[in-house]
PDB file of C-alpha atoms and ligand atoms in Angstrom:
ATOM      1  CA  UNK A   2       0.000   0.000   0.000  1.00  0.00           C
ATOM      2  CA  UNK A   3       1.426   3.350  -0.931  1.00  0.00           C
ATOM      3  CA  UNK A   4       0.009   6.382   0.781  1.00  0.00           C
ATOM      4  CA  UNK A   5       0.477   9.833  -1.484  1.00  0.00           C
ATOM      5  CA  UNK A   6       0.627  13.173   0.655  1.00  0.00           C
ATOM      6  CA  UNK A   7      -0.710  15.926  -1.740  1.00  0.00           C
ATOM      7  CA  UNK A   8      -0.684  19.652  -0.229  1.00  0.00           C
ATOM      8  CA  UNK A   9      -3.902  19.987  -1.424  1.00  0.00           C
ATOM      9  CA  UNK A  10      -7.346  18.725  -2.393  1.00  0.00           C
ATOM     10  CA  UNK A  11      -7.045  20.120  -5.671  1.00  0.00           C
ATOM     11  CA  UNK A  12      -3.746  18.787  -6.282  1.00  0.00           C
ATOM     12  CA  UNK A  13      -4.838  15.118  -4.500  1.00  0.00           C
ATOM     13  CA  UNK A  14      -7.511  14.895  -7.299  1.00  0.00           C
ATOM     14  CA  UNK A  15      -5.436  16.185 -10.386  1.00  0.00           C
ATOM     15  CA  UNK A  16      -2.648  13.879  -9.338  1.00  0.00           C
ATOM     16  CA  UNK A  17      -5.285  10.864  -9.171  1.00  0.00           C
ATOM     17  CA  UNK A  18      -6.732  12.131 -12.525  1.00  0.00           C
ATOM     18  CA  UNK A  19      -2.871  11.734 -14.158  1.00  0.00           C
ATOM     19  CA  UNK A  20      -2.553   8.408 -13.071  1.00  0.00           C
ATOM     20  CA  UNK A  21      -5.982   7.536 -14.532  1.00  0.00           C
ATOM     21  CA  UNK A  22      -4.783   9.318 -17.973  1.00  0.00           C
ATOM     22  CA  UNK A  23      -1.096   7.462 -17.886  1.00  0.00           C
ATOM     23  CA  UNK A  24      -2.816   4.240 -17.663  1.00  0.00           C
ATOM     24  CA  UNK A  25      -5.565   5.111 -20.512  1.00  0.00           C
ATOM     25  CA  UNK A  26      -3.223   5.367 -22.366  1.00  0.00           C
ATOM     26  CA  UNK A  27      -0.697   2.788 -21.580  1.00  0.00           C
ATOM     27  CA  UNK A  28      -3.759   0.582 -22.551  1.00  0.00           C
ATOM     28  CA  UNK A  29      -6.027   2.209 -24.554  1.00  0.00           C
ATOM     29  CA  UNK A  30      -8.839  -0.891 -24.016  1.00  0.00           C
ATOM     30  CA  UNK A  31      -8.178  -0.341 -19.891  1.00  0.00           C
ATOM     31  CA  UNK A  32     -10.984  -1.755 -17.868  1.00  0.00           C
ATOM     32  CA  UNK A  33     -11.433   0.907 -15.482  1.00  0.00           C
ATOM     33  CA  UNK A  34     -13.664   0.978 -11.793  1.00  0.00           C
ATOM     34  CA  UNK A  35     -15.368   4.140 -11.222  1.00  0.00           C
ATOM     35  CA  UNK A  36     -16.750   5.891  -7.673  1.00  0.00           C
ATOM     36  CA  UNK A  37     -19.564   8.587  -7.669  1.00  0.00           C
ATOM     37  CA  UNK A  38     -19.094  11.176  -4.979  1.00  0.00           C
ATOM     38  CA  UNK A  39     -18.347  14.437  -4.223  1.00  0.00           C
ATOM     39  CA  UNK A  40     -14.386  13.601  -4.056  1.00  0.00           C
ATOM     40  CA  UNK A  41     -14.890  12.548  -7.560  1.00  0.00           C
ATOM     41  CA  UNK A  42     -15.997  15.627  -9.469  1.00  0.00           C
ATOM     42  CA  UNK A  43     -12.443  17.428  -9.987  1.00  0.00           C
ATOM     43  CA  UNK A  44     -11.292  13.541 -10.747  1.00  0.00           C
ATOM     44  CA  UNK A  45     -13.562  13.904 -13.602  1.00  0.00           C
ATOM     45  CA  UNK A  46     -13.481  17.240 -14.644  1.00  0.00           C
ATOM     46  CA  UNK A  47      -9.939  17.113 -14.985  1.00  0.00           C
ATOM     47  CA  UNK A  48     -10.022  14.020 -16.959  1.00  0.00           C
ATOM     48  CA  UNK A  49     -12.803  15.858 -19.470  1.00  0.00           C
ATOM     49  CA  UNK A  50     -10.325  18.689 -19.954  1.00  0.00           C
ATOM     50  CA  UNK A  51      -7.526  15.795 -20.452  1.00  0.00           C
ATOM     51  CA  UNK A  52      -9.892  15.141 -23.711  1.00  0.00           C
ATOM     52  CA  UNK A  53     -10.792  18.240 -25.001  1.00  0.00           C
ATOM     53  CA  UNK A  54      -7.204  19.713 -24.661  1.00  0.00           C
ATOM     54  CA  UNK A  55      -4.652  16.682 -25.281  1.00  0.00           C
ATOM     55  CA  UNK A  56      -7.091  14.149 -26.574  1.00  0.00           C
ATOM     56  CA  UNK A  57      -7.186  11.443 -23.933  1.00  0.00           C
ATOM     57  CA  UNK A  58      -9.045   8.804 -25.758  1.00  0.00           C
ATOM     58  CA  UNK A  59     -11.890   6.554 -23.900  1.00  0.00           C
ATOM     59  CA  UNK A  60     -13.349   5.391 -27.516  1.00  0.00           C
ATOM     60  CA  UNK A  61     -12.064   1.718 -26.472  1.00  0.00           C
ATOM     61  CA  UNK A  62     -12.655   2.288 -22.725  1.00  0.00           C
ATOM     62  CA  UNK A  63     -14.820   0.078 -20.887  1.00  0.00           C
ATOM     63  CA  UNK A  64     -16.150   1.085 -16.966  1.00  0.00           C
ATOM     64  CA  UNK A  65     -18.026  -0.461 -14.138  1.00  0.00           C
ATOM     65  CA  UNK A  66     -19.077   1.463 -11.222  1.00  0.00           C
ATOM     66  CA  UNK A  67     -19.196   0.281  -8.305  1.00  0.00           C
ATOM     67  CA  UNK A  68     -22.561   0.964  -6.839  1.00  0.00           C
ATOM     68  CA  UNK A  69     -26.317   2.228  -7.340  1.00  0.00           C
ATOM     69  CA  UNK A  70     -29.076   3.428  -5.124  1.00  0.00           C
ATOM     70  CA  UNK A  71     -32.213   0.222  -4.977  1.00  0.00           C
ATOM     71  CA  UNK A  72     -35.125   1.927  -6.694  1.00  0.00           C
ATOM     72  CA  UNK A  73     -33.553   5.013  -8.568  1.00  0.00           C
ATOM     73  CA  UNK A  74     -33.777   4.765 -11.870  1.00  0.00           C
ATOM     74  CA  UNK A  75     -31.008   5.592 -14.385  1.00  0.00           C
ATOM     75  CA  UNK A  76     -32.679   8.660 -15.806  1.00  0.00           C
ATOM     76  CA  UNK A  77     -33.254  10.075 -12.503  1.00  0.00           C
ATOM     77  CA  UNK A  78     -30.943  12.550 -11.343  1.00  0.00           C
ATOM     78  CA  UNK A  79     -30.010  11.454  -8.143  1.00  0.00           C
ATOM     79  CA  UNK A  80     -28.662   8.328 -10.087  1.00  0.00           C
ATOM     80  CA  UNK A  81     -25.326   7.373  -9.843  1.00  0.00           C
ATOM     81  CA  UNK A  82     -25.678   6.460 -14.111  1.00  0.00           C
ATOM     82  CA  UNK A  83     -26.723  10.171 -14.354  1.00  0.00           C
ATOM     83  CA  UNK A  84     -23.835  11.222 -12.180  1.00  0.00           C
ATOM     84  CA  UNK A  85     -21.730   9.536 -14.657  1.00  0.00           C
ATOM     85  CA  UNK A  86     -23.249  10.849 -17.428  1.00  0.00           C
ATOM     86  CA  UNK A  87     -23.370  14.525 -16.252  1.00  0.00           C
ATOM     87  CA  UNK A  88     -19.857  14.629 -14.918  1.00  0.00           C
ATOM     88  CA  UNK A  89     -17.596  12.387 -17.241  1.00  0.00           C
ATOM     89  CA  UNK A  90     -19.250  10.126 -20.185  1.00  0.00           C
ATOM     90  CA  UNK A  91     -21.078  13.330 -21.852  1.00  0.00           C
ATOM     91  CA  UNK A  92     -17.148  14.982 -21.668  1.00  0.00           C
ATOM     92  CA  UNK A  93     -15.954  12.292 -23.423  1.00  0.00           C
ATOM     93  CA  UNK A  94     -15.372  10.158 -26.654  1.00  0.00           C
ATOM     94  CA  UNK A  95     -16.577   7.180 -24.424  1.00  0.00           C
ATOM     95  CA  UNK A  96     -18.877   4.809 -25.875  1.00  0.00           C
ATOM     96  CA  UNK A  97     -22.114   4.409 -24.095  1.00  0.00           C
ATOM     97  CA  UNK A  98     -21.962   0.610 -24.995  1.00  0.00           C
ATOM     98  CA  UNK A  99     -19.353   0.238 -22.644  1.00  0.00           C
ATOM     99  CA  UNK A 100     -20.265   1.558 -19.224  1.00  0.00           C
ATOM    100  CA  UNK A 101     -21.501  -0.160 -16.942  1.00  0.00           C
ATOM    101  CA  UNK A 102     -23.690   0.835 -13.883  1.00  0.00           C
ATOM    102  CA  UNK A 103     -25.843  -1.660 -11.578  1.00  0.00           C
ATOM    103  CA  UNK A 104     -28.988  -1.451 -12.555  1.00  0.00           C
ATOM    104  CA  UNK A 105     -31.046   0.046  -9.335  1.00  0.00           C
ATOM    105  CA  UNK A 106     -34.485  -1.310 -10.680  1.00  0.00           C
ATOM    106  CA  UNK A 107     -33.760  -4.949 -11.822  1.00  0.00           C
ATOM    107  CA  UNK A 108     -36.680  -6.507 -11.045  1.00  0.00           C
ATOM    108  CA  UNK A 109     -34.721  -9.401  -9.538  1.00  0.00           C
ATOM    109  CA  UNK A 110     -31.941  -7.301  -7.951  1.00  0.00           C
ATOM    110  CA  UNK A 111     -29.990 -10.710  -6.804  1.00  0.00           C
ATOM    111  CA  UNK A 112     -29.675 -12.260 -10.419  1.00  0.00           C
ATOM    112  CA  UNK A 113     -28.788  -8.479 -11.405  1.00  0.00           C
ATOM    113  CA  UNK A 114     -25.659  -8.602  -9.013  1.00  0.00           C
ATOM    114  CA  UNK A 115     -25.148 -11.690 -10.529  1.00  0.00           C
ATOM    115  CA  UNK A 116     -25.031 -10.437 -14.387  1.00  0.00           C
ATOM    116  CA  UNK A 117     -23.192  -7.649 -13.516  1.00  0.00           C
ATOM    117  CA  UNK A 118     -19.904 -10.189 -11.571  1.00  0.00           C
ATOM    118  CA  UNK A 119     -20.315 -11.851 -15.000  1.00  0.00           C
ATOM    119  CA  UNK A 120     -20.124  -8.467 -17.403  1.00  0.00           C
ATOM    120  CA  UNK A 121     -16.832  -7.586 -15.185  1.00  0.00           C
ATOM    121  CA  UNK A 122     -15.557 -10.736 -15.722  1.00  0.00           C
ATOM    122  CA  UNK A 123     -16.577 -10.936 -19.215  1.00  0.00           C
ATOM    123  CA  UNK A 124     -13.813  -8.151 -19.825  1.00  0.00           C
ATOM    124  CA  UNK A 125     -11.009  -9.892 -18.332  1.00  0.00           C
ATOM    125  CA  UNK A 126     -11.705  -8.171 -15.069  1.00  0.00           C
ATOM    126  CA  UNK A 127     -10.903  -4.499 -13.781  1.00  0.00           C
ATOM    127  CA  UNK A 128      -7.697  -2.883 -14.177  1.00  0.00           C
ATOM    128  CA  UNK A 129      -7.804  -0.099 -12.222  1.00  0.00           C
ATOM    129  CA  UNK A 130     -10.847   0.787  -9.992  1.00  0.00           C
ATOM    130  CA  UNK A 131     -11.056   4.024  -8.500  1.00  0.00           C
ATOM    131  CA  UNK A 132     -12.435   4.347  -4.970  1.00  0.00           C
ATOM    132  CA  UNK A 133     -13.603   6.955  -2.469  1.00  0.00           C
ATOM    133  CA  UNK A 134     -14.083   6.896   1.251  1.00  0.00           C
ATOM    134  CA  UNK A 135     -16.889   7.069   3.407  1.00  0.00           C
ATOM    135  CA  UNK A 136     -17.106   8.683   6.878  1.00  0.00           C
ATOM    136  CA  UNK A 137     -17.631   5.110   8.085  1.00  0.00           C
ATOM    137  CA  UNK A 138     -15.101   3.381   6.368  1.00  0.00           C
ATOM    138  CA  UNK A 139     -17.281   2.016   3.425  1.00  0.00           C
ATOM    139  CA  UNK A 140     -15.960   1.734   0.048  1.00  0.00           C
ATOM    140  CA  UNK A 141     -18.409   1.757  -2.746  1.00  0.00           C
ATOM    141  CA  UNK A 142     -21.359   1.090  -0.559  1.00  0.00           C
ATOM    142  CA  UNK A 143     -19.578  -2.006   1.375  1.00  0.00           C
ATOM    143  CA  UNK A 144     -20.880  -0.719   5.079  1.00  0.00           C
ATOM    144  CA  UNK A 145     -18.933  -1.460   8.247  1.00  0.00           C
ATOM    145  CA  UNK A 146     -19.454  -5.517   8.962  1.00  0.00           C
ATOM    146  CA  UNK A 147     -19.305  -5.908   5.021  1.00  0.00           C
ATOM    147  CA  UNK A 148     -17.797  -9.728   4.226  1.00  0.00           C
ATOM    148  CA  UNK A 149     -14.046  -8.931   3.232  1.00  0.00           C
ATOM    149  CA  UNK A 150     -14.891 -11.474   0.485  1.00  0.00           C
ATOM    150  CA  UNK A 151     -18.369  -9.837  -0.293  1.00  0.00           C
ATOM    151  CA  UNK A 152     -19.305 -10.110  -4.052  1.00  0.00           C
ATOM    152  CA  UNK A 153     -21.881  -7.540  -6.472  1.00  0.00           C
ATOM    153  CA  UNK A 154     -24.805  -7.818  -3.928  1.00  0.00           C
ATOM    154  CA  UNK A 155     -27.581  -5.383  -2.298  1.00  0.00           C
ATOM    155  CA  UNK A 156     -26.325  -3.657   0.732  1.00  0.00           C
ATOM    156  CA  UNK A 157     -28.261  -1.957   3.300  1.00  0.00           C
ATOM    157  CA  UNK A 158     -27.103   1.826   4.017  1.00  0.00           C
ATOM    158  CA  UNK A 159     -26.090   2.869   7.289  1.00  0.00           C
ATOM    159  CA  UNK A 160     -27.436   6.236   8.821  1.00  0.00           C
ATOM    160  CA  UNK A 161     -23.953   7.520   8.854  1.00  0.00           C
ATOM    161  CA  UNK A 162     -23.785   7.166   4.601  1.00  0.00           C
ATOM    162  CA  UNK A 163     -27.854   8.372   4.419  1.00  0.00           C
ATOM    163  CA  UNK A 164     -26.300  11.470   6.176  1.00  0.00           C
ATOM    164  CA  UNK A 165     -23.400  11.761   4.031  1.00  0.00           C
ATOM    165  CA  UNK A 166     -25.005  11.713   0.875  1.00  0.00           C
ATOM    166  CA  UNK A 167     -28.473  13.529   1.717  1.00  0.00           C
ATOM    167  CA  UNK A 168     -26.796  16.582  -0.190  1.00  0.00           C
ATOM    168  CA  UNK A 169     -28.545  15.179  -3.076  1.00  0.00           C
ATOM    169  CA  UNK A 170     -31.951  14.466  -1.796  1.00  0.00           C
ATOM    170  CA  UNK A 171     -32.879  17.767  -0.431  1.00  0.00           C
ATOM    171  CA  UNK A 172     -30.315  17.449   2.424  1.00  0.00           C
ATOM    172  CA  UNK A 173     -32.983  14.974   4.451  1.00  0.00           C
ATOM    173  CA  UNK A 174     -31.423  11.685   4.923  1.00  0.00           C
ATOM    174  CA  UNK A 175     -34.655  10.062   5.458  1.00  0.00           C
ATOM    175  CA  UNK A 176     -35.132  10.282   1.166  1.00  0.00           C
ATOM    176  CA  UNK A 177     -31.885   8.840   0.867  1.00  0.00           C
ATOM    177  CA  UNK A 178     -32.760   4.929  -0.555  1.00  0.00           C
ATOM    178  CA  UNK A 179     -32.328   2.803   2.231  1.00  0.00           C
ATOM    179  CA  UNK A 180     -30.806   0.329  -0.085  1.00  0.00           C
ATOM    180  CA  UNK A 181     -27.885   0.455  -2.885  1.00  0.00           C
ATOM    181  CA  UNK A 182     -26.538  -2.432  -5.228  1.00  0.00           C
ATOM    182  CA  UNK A 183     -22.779  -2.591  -4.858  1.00  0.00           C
ATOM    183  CA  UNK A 184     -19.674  -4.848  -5.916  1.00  0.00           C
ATOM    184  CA  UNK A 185     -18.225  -6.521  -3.020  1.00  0.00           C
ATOM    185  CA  UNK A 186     -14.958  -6.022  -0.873  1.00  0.00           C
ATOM    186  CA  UNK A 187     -14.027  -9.069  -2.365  1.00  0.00           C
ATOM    187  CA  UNK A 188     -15.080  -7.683  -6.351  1.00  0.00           C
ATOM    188  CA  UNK A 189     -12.850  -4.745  -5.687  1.00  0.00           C
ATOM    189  CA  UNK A 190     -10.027  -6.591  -4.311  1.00  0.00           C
ATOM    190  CA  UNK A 191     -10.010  -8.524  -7.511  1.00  0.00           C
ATOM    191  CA  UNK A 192      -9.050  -5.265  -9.676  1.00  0.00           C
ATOM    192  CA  UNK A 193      -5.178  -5.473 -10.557  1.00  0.00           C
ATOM    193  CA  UNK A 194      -4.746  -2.311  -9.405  1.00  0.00           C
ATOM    194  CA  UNK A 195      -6.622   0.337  -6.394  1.00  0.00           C
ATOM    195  CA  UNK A 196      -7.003   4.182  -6.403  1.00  0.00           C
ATOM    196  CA  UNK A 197      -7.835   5.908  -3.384  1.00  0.00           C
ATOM    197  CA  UNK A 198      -8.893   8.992  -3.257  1.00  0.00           C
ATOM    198  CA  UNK A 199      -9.583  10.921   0.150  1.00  0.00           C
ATOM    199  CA  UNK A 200      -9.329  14.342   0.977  1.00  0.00           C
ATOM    200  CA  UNK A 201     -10.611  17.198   3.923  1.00  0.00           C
ATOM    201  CA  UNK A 202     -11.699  17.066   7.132  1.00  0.00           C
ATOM    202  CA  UNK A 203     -14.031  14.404   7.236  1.00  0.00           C
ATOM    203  CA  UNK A 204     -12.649  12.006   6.299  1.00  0.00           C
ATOM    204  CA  UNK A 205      -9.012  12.471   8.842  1.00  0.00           C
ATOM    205  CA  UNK A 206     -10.260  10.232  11.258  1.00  0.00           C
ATOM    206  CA  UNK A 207     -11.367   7.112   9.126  1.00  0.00           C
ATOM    207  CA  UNK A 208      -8.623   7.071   6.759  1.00  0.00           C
ATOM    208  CA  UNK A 209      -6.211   7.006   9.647  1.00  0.00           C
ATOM    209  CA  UNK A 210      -8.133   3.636  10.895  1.00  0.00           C
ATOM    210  CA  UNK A 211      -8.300   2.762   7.572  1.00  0.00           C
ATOM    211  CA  UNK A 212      -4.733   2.533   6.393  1.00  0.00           C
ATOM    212  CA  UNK A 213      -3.203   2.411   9.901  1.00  0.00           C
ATOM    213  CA  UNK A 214      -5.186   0.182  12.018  1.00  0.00           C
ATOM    214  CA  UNK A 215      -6.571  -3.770  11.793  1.00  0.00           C
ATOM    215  CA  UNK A 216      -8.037  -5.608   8.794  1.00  0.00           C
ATOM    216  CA  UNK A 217     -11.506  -5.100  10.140  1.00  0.00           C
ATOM    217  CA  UNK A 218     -14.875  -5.748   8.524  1.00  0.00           C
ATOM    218  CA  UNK A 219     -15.260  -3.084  10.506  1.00  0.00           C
ATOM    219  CA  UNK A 220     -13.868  -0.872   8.272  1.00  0.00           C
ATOM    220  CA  UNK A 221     -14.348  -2.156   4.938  1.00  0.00           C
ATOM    221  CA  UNK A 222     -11.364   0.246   3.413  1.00  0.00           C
ATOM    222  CA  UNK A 223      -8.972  -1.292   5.383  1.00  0.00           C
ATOM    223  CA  UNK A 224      -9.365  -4.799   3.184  1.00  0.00           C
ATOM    224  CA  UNK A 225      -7.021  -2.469   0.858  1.00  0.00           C
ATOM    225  CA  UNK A 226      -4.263  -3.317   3.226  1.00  0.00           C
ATOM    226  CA  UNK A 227      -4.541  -6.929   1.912  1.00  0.00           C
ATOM    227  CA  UNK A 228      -4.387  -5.690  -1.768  1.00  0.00           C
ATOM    228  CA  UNK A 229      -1.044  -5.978  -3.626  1.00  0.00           C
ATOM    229  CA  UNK A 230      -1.696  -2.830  -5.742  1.00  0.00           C
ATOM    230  CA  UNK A 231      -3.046  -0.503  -3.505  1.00  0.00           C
ATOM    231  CA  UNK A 232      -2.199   3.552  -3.688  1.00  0.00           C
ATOM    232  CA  UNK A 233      -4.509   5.933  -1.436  1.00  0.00           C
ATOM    233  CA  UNK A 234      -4.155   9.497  -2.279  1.00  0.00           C
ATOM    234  CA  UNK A 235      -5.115  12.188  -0.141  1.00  0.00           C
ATOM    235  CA  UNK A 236      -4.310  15.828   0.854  1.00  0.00           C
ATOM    236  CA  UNK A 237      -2.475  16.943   3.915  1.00  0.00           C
ATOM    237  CA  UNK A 238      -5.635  17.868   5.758  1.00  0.00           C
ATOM    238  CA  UNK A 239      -6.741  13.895   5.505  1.00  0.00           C
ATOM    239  CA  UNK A 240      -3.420  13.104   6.500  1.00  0.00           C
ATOM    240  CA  UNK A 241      -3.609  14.977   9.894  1.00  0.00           C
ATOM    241  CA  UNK A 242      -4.691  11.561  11.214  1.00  0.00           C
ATOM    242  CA  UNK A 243      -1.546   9.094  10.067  1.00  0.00           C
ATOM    243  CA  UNK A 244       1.366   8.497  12.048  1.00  0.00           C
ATOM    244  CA  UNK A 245       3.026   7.362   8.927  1.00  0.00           C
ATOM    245  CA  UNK A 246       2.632  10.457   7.187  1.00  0.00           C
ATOM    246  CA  UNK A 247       6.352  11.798   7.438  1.00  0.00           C
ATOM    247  CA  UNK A 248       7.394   8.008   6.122  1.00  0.00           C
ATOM    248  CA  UNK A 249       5.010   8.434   3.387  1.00  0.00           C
ATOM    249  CA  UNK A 250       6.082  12.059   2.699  1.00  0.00           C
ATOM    250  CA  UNK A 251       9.503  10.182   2.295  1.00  0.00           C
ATOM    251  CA  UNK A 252       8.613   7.814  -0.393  1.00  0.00           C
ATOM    252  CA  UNK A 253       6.920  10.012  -2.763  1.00  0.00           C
ATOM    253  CA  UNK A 254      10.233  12.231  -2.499  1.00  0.00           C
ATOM    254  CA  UNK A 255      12.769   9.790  -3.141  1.00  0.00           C
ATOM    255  CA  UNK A 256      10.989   7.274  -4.754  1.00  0.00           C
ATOM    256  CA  UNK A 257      12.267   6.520  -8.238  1.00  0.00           C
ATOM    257  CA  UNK A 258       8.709   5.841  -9.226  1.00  0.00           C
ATOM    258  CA  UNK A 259       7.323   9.027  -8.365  1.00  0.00           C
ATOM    259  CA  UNK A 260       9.952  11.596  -9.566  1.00  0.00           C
ATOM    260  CA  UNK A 261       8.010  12.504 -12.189  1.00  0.00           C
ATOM    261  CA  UNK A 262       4.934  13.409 -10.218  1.00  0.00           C
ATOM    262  CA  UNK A 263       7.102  15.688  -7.764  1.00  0.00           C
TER     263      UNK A 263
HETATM  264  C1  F6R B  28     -19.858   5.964  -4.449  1.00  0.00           C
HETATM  265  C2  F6R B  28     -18.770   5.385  -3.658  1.00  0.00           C
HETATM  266  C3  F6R B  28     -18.615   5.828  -2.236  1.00  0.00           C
HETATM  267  C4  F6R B  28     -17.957   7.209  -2.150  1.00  0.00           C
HETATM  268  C5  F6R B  28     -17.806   7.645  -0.688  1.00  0.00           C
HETATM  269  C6  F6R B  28     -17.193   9.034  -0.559  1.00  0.00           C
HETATM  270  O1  F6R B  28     -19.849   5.446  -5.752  1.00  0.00           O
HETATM  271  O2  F6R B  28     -18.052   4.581  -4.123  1.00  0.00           O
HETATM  272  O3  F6R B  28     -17.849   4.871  -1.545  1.00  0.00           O
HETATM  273  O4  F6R B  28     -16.701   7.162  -2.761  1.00  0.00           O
HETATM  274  O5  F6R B  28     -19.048   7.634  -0.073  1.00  0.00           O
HETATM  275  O6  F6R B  28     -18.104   9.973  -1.052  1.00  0.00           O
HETATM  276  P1  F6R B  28     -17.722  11.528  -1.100  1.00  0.00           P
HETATM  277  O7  F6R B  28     -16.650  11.676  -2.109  1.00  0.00           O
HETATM  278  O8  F6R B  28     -18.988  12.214  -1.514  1.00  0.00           O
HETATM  279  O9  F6R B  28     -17.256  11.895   0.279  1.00  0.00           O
END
């Protein structure tokens, strides 16, 4: 696991959106994992401009994100597809085709979960998912007490996410769904490669338990401790919490890998 100390949130996401780009195009077919979120938006918006000003090509591109409300429907706007639309695939010379989002309002939501391990696996599995961080430790919507081996199932929201995301639904967490569709731990353990992306306030306390403390099902992000590809980016107000950090500060300054990034 390599933890990246950005001095900013700006400069956290632009630095997560390069290594997105670098590995576009080091394989322009790249099966990539996407997150919804508000972490997310300058990931994508700097990834759009990538496009329109250098021509970063998606045209062979395929995605899978990694969760979706039960019960919203994709053309609703508090969808995570219409997320995706709004903020990256309408930017970009992607091809519809081939993104993927869990379908919210499968009528059989199990055999959907189902179909959608098969579609991932269908395309020789993910390269590089991207992942954010919730203020209770849940990546996509794996909640604490999540199986570290969990696969594409429905998962029942905790109060602590309904709070976190009621932004979109008029700020009252009771119209949050109670209920999202989400790959597993396990699913997003199985990508080659993990991109974390965590920045502010918020989120100082979990990341430090996170990267820092036990393997817990507990805290679902820490299963990235167990992954053999893992890099968690965040900014230096995230980083308040680690112990680590002036380690970590050491590595991305002398390590050969990131001298170009410095
Ligand atoms: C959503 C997802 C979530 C978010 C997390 C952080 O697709 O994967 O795990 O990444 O809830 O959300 P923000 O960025 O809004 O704090």
């Amino acid at each position: 696991m390599q933890i990246i100390i950005r001095p900013t949130s700006e400069i956290a996401a632009l630095l997560t959106a390069r290594l997105i780009a670098e590995a576009l195009t080091a394989k322009p077919d790249l099966v990539l994992g996407l997150a919804t979120g508000r972490t997310m938006e300058r990931v994508y918006a700097d990834l759009a401009r990538r496009h329109l000003d250098h021509g970063l090509d998606f045209s062979s591109c395929r995605t899978f994100n990694l969760d979706e409300y039960v019960g919203i429907a994709p053309e609703d706007p508090n969808s995570y597809r219409h997320y995706m639309n709004r903020h990256l695939f309408e930017r970009v010379n992607i091809d519809l085709r081939n993104t993927h989002v869990p379908n919210g309002v499968a009528s059989d939501l199990a055999a959907e979960c189902a179909r959608y391990e098969r579609a991932i696996l269908a395309c020789g599995g993910i390269d590089l998912q991207l992942l954010g961080i919730g203020t209770d430790g849940h990546i996509g919507f794996n909640e604490p007490l999540a199986s570290l081996r969990s696969r594409t199932r429905v998962e029942i929201l905790t109060s602590a996410t309904r709070r976190q995301n009621a932004g979109m639904f008029s700020g009252d967490p009771e119209r949050v769904p109670p209920c999202a569709l989400t790959m597993g731990v396990g699913t997003i353990l199985d990508s080659r490669r993990c991109l974390m992306l965590a920045t502010g306030s918020e989120k100082t306390d979990i990341l430090a338990k996170a990267v820092e403390g036990p393997i817990t099902a507990m805290i679902p992000a820490s299963a990235l401790q167990m992954h053999p590809d893992s890099t968690i980016i965040v900014d230096e107000t995230a980083a308040t919490g680690l112990r680590g950090a002036d380690y970590c500060r050491t590595i991305f300054n002398t390590a050969p890998a990131w001298a170009a990034y410095r």
